[in-house]
CSV table of C-alpha atoms in Angstrom, one decimal:
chain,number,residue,atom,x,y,z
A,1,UNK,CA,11.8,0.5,-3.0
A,2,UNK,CA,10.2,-0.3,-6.1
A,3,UNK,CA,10.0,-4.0,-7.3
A,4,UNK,CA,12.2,-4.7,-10.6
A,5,UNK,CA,9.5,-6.8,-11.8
A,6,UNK,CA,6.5,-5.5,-13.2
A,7,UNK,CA,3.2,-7.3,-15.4
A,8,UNK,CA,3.1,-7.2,-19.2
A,9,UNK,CA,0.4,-5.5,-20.5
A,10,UNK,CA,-2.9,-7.2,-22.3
A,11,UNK,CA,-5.1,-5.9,-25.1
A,12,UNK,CA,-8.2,-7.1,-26.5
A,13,UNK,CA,-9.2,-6.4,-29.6
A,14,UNK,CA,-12.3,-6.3,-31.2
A,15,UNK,CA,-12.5,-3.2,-33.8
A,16,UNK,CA,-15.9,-1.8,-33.9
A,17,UNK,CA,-18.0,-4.6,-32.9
A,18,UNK,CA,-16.0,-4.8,-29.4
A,19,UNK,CA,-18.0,-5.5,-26.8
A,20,UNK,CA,-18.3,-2.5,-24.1
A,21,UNK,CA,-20.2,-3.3,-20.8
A,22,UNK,CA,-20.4,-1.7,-17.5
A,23,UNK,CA,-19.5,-3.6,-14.2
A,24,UNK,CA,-20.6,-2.6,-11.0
A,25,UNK,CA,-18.5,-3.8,-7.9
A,26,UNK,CA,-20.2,-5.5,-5.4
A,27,UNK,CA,-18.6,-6.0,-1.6
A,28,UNK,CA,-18.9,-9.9,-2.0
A,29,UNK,CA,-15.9,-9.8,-4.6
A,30,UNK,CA,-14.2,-7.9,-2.6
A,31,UNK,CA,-10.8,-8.6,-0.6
A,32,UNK,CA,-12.7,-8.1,3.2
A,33,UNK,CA,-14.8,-11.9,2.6
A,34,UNK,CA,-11.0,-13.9,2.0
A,35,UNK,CA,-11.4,-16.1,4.9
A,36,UNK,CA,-8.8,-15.4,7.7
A,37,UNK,CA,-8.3,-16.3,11.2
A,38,UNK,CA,-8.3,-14.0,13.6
A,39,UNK,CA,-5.7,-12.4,14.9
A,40,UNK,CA,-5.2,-10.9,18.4
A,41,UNK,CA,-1.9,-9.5,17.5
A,42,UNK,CA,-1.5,-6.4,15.3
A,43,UNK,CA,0.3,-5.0,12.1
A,44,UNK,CA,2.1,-1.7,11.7
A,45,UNK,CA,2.3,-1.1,7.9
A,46,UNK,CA,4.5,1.5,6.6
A,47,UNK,CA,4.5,3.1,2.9
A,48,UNK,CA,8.3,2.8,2.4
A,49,UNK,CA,10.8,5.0,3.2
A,50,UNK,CA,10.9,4.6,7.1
A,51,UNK,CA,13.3,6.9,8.3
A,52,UNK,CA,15.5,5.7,11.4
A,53,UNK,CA,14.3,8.8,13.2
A,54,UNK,CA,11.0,8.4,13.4
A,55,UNK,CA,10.7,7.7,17.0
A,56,UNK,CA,6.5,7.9,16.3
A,57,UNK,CA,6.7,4.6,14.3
A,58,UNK,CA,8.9,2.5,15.9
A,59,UNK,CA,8.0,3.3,19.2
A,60,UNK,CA,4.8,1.7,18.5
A,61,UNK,CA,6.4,-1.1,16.8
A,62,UNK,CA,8.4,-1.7,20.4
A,63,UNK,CA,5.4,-1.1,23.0
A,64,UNK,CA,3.3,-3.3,20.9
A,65,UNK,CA,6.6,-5.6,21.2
A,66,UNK,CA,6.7,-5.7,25.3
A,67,UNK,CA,8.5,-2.1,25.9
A,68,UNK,CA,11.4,-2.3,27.2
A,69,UNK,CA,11.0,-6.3,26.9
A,70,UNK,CA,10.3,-6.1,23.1
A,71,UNK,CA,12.4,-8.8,21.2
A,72,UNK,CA,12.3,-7.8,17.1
A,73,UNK,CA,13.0,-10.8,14.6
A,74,UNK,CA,13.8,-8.4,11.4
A,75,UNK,CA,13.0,-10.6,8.4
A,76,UNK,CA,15.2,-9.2,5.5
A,77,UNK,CA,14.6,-11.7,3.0
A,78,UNK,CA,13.2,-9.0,0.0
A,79,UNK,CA,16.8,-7.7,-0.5
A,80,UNK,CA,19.6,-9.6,-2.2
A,81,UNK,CA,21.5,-12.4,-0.4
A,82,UNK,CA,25.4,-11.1,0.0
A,83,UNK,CA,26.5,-13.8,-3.1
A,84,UNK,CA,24.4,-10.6,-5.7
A,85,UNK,CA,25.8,-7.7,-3.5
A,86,UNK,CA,29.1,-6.6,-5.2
A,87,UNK,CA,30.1,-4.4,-1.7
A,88,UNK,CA,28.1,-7.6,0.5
A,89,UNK,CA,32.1,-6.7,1.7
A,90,UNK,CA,32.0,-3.0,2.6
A,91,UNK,CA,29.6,-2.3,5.5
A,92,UNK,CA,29.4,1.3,4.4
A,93,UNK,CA,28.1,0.4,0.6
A,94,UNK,CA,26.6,-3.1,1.4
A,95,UNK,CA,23.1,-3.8,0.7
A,96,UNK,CA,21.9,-7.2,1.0
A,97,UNK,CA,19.6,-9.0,3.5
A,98,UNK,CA,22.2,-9.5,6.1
A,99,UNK,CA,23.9,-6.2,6.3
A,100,UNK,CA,20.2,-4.8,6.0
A,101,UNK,CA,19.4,-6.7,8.5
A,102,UNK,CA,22.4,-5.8,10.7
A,103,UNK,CA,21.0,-2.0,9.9
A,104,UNK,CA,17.4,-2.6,11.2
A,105,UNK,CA,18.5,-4.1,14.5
A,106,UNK,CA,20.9,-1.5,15.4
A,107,UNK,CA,18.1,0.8,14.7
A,108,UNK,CA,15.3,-0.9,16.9
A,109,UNK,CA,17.9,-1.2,20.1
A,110,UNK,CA,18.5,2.3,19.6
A,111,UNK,CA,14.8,3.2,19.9
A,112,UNK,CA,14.7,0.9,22.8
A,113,UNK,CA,13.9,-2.3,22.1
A,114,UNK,CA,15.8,-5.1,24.2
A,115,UNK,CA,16.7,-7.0,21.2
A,116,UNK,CA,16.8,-7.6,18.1
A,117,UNK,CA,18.4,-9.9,15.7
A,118,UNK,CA,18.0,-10.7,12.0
A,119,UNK,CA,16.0,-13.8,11.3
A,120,UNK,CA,18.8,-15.5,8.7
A,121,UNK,CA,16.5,-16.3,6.1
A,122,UNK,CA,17.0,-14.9,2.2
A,123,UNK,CA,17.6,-16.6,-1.1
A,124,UNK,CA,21.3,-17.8,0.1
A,125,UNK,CA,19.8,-19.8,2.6
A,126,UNK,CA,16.0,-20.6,1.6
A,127,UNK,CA,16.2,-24.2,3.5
A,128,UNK,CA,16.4,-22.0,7.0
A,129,UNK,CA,12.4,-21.1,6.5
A,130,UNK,CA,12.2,-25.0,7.7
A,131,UNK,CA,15.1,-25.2,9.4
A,132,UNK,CA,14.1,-26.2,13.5
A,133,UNK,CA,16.4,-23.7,15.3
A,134,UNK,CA,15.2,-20.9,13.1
A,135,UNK,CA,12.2,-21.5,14.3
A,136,UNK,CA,13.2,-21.7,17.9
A,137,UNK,CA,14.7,-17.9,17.5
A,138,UNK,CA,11.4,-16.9,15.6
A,139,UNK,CA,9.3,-18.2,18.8
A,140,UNK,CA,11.6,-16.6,20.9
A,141,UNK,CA,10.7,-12.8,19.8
A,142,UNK,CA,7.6,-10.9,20.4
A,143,UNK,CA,7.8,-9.1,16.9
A,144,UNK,CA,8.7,-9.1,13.3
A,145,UNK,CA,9.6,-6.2,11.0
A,146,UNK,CA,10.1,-7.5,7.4
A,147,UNK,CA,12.5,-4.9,5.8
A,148,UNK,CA,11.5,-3.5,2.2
A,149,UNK,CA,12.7,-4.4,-1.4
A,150,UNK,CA,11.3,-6.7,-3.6
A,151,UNK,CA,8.2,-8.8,-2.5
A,152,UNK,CA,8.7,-12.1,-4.9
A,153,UNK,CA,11.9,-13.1,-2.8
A,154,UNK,CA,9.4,-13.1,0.6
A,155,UNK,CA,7.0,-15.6,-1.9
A,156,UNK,CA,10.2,-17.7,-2.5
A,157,UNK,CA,11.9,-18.0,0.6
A,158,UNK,CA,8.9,-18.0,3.2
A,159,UNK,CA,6.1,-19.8,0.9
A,160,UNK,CA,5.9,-23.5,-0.4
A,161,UNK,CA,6.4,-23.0,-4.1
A,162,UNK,CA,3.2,-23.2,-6.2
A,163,UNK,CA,1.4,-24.7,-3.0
A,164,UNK,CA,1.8,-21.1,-1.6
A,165,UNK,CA,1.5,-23.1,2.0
A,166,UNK,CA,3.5,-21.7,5.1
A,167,UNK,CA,7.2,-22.9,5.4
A,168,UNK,CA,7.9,-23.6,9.6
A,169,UNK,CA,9.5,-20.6,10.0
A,170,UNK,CA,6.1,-18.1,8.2
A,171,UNK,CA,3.6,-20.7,10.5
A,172,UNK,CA,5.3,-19.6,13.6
A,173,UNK,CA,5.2,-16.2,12.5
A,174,UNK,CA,1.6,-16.4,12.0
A,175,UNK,CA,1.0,-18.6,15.2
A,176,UNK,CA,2.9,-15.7,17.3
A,177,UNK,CA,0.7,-13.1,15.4
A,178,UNK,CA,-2.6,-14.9,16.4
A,179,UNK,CA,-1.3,-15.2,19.9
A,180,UNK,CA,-1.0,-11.6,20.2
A,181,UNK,CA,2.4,-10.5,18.6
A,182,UNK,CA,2.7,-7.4,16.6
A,183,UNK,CA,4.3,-8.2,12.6
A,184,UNK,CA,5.0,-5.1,11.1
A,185,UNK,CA,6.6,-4.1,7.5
A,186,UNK,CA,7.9,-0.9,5.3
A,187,UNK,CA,7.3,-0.9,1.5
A,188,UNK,CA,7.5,-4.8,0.5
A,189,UNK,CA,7.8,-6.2,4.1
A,190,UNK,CA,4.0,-3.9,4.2
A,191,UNK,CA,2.9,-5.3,0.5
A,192,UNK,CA,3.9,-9.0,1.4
A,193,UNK,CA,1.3,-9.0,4.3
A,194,UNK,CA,-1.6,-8.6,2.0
A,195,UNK,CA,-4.2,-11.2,0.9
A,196,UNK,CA,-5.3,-12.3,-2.5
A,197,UNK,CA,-4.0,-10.2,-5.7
A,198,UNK,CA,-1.2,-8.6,-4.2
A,199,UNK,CA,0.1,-5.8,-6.5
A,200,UNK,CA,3.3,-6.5,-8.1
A,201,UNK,CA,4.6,-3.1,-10.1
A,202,UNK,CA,3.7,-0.8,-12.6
A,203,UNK,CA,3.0,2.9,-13.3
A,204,UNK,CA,-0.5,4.5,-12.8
A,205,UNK,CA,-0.7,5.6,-16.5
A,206,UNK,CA,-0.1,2.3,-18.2
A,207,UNK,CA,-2.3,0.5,-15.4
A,208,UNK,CA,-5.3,2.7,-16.6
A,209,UNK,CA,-4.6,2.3,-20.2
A,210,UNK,CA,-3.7,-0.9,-20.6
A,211,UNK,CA,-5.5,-2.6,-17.4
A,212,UNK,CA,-3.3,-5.3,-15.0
A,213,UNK,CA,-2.2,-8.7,-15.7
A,214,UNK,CA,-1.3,-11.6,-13.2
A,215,UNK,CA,2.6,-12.4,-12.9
A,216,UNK,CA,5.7,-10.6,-12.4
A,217,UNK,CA,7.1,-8.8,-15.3
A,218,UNK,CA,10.4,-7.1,-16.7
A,219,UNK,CA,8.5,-3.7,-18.0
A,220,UNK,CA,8.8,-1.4,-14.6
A,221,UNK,CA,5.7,0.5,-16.2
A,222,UNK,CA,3.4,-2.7,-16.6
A,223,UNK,CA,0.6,-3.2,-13.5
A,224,UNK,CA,1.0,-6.6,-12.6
A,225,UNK,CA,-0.7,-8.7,-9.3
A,226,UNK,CA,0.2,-12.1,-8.0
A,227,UNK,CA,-3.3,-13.8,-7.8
A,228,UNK,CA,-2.6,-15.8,-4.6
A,229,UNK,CA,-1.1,-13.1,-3.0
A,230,UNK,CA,0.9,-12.2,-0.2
A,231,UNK,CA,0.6,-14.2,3.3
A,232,UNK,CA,-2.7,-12.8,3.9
A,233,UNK,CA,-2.3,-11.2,7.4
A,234,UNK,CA,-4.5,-8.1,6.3
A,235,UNK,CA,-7.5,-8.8,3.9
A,236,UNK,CA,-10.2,-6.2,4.7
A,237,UNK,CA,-8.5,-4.1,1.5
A,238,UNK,CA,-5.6,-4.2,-0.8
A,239,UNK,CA,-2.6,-3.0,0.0
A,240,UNK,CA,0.3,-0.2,-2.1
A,241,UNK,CA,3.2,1.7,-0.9
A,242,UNK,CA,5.0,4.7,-2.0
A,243,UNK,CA,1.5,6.0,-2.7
A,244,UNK,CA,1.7,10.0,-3.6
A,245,UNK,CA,5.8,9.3,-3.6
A,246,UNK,CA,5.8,8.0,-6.7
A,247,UNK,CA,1.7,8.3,-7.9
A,248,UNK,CA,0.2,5.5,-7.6
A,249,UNK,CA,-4.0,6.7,-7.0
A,250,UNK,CA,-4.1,5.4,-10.6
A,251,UNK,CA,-2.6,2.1,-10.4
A,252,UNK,CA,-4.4,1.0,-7.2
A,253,UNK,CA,-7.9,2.4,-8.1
A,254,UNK,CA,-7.3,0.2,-11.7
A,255,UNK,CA,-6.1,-3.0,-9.6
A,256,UNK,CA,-8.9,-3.1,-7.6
A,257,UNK,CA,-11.5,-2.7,-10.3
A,258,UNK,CA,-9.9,-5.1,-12.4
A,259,UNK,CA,-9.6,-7.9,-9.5
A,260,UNK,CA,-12.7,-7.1,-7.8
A,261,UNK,CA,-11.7,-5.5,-4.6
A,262,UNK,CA,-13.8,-3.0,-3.0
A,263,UNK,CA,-11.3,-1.5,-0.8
A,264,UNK,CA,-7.5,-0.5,-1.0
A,265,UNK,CA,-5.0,1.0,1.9
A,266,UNK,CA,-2.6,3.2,-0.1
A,267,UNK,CA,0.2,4.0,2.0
A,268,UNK,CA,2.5,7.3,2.1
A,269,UNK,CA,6.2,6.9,3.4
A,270,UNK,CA,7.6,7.4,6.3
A,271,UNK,CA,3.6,6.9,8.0
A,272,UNK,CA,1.9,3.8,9.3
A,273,UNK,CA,-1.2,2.0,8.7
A,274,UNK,CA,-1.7,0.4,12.5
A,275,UNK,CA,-4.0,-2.4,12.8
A,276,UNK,CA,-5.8,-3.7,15.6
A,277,UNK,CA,-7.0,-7.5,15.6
A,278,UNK,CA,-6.5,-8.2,11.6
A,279,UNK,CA,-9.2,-10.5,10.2
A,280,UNK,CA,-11.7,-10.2,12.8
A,281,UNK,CA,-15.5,-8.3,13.6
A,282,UNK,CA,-12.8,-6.2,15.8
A,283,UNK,CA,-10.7,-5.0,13.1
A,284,UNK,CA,-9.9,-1.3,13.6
A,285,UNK,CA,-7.0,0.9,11.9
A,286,UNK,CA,-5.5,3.8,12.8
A,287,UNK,CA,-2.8,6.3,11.0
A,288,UNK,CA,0.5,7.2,12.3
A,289,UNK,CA,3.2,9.4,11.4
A,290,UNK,CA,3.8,12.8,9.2
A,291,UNK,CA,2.1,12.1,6.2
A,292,UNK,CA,-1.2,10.1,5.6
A,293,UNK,CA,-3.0,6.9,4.5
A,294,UNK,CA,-5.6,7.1,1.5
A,295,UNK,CA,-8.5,4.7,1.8
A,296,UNK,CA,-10.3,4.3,-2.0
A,297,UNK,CA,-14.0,2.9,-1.4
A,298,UNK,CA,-15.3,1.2,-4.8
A,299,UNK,CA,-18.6,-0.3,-3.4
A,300,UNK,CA,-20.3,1.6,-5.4
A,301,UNK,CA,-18.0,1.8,-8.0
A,302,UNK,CA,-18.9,1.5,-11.4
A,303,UNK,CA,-16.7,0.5,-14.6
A,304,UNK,CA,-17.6,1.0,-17.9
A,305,UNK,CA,-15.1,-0.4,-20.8
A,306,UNK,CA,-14.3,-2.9,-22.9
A,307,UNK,CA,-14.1,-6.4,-21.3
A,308,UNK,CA,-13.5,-5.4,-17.8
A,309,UNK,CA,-13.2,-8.9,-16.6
A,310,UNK,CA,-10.3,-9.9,-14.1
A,311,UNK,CA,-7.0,-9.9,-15.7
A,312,UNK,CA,-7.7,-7.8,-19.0
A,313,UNK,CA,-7.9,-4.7,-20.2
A,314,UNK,CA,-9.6,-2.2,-21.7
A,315,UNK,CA,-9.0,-0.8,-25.3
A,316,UNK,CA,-7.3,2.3,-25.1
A,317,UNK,CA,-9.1,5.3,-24.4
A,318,UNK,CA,-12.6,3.4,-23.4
A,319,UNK,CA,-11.7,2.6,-19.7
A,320,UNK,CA,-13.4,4.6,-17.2
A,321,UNK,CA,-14.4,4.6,-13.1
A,322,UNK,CA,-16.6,6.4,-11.8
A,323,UNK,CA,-18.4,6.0,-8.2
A,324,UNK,CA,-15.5,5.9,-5.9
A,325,UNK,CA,-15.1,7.0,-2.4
A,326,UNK,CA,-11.6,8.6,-1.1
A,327,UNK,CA,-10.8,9.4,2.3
A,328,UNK,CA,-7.4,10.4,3.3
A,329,UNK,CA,-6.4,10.1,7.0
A,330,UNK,CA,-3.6,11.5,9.0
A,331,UNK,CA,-2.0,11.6,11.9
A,332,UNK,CA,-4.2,10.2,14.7
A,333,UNK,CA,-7.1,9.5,12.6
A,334,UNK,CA,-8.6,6.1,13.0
A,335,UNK,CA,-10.7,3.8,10.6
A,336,UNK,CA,-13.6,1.3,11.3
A,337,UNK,CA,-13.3,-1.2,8.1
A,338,UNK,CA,-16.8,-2.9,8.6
A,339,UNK,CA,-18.5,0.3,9.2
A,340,UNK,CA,-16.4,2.1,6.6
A,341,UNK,CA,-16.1,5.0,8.8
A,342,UNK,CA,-12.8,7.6,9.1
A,343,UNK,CA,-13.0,9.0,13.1
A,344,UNK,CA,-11.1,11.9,12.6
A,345,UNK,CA,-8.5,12.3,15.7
A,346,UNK,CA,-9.4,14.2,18.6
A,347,UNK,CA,-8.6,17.7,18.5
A,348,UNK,CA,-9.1,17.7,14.6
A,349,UNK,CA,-12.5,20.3,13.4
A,350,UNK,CA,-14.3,20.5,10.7
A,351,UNK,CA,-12.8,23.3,8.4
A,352,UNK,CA,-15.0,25.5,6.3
A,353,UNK,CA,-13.6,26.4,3.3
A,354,UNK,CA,-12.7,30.5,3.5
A,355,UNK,CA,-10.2,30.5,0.2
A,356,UNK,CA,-12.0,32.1,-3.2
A,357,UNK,CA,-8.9,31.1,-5.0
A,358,UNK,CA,-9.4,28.5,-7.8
A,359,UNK,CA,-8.2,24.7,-7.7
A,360,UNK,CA,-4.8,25.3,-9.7
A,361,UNK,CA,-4.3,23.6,-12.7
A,362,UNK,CA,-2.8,19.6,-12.6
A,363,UNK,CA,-2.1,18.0,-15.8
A,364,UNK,CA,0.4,15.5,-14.2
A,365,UNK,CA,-1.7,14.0,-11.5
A,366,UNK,CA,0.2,10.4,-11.5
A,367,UNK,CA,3.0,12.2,-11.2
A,368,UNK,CA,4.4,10.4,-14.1
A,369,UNK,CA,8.0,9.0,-14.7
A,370,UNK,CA,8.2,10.8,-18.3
A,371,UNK,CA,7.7,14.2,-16.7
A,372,UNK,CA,11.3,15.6,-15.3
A,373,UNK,CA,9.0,18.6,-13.9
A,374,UNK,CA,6.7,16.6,-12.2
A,375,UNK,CA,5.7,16.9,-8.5
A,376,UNK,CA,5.1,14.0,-5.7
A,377,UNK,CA,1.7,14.0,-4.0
A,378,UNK,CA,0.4,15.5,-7.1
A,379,UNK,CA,-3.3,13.9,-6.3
A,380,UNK,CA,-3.4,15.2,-3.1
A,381,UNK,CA,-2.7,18.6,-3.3
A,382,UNK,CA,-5.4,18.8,-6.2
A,383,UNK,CA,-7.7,17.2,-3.5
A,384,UNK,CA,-6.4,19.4,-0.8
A,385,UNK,CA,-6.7,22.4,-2.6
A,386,UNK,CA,-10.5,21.6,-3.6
A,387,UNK,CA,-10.9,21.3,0.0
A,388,UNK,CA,-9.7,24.4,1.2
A,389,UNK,CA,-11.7,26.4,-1.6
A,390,UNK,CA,-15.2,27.4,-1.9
A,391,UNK,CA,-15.0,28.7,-5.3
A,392,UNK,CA,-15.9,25.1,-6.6
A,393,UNK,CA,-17.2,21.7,-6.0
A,394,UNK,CA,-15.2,20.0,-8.4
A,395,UNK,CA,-11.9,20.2,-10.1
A,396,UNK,CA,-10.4,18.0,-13.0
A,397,UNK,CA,-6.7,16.9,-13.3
A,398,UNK,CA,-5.1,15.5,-16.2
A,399,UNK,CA,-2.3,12.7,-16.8
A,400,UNK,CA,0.9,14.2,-18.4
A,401,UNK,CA,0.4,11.5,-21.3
A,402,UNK,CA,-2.2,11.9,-23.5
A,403,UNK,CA,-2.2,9.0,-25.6
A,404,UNK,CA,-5.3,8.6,-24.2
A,405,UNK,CA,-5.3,11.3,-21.5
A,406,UNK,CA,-7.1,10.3,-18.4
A,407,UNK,CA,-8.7,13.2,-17.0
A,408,UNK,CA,-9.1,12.7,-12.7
A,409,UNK,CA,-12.4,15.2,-11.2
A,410,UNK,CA,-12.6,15.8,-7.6
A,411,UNK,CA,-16.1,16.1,-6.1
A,412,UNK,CA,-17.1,18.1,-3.3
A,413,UNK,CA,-20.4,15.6,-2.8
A,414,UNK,CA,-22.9,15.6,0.2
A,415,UNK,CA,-21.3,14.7,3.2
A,416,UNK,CA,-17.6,15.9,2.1
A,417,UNK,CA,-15.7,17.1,5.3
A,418,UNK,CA,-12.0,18.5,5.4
A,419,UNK,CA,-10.6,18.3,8.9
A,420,UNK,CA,-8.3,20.2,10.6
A,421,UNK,CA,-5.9,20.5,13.8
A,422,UNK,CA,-4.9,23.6,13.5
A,423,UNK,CA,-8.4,25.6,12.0
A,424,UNK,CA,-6.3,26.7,8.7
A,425,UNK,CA,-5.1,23.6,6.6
A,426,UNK,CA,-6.8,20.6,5.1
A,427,UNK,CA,-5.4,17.6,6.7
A,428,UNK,CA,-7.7,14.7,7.1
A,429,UNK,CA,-10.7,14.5,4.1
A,430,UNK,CA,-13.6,12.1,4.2
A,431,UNK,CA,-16.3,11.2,1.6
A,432,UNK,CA,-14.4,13.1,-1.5
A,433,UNK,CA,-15.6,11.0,-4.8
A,434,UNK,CA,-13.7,10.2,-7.7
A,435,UNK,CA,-14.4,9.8,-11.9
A,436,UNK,CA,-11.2,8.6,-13.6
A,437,UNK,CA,-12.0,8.7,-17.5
A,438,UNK,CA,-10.1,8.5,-20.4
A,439,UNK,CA,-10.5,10.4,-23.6
């Protein structure tokens, strides 16, 4: 779902004397030096969207659980107690945390888990996240799926206030993890598990124009980031959902240049980021499911604006990033984060691109909100479709708003390789670079 909160916008101003620099990002701002423990447990993070027939997904969730043994604690505490829900009544229109919760644990025992219970724990009842025999049940299951909606209530009911410290039940949580349990998540259960400068809301086009802005925020357009972040189970990158859904390339590649981050997971629906031994030398990731996970690379990013310090933004029009590394894995495909490497899964070829046919035209590559013709995974199928040809080496996309317009180019650069299961269609792509500019 997407968050109802979003960040309010900052502009400096400086007429023509403002100050323009270029920043380059270095790896030791980035997300992968937080310090974490290590974890021998693992996370299966899903875009949003998780649909209750996708035996891929929660089949791994479950075997990762015990099997057949696997207890699920479902942690529901993003949606609205029953006291907001108007049908918290009607179990065919409810949607609160406990009817939610109800839902997920009907769905894991159907995909074969042993059991599974909701973990009673939302804004109704925030004293349970110390309460003793809410932690017994928690220390009683082998995993933990936190259900989507909006990622602030997981800060308030499973973090100490300001402290941002661990309430009983989020330590034993985190214990289990280290110990060897799996936690998993779908749209904000995935964002919540993320380390510092956890993303908040906002659109792709007002994130590039007007830069991101710590806090929570009414304006659903408005890229906003809660500095302390999430509870900081994966830190090797940052972490969105919904990613070609509802176009978010933008927003993520701006949120990590403006925070310092030199790495972000964006997740597709419906698929799963799986993640072997979070926080450690041994971390290792691999994608699950029908669509894909993008991985932006902005080591060698470079940023050239006006003030492009953390937390403000550039004057309209001057913002650009160039220097950026996008690999986009699918099904099978796994991921080394120290090495930075995308193993392509076995069975998967290199594909030579036969097709003379030019890169068609995109001038909505956000996918933007103001377009009623738009088209989800617009960024992709501009990448995709560079891929397959060998009529060019780069191709340009446009946003649908123009006031700037950022224009997106694709570049087919040494070491580019599409990948393909079935020797005809672009699926996974590694090394593709990426100059966001506005004009």
């Amino acid at each position: 779902m997407r968050t109802p909160f979003r960040s309010r916008r900052t502009v400096l101003t400086g007429g023509a004397a403002a100050l323009v620099l270029t920043l380059t990002i270095s790896p030791a701002a980035g997300a992968g030096t937080d310090a974490a423990p290590r974890q021998s447990g693992s996370l299966v993070l899903v875009g949003g969207g998780l649909k209750d027939d996708n035996t891929q997904v929660y089949g791994e969730i479950i075997e990762r659980a015990g099997g057949t043994k696997a207890r699920i604690g479902v942690i529901t505490a993003s949606s609205v107690p029953a006291s907001q829900d108007p049908y918290a009544g009607d179990p065919d229109k409810c949607s609160n945390s406990e009817c939610n919760g109800e839902y997920y644990s009907k769905v894991f025992k159907r995909h074969g888990a042993a059991d599974a219970q909701w973990i009673p724990i939302d804004l109704d009842h925030i004293s349970n996240a110390d309460a003793d025999a809410v932690v017994r049940q928690v220390n009683s299951m082998s995993g933990f799926f936190f259900g989507g909606g909006d990622q602030s209530r997981y800060l308030t009911t499973l973090l100490n206030g300001a402290a941002h410290t661990d309430s009983k039940v989020l330590a034993a949580i985190r214990a289990k993890l280290a110990a060897g349990a799996v936690v998993a998540g779908s749209s904000a259960g995935a964002q919540i598990t993320a380390g510092t400068d956890m993303v908040t809301g906002g659109e792709s086009y007002e994130g590039l124009r007007d830069g991101s802005s710590p806090g929570y925020f009414e304006d659903a357009t408005r890229l906003g980031y809660e500095p302390e972040g999430g509870f900081g189970f994966l830190r090797s990158g940052l972490i969105d959902t919904h990613t070609g859904a509802y176009g978010r390339e933008g927003r993520a590649m701006r949120l990590a240049a403006d925070t310092g981050h030199d790495r972000v997971y964006a997740l597709e629906e419906n698929t799963a980021l799986v993640v072997e031994h979070p926080g450690g030398p041994r971390e290792r990731v691999r994608v699950l499911g029908p669509r894909g996970v993008a991985v932006f690379d902005l080591r060698r990013a470079r940023v050239q604006g006006e003030a492009s310090a953390r937390g403000t933004a550039g004057r309209h029009g001057t913002w650009s990033l160039s220097g950026v590394r996008y690999d986009y894995l699918t099904d099978g495909d796994r991921y080394d984060p120290r090495l930075r490497l995308t193993l392509p899964a076995a069975g998967k070829r290199p594909l030579a691109p036969l097709s003379t046919t030019p890169v068609p035209a995109n001038t909505d590559v956000f996918y933007s909100v103001a377009n009623p013709a738009g088209v989800p995974y617009s960024f992709l199928t501009t990448a995709r479709a560079l891929a397959a040809t060998r009529a060019q080496r780069t191709a340009e996309a446009t946003t649908y708003e123009d006031g700037p317009r950022f224009t997106v180019t694709f570049a087919k650069t040494p070491g580019f390789t599409t990948w393909s299961g079935d020797g005809a269609t672009p699926q996974t792509l590694t090394g593709m670079s990426i100059v966001v500019a506005g004009r």
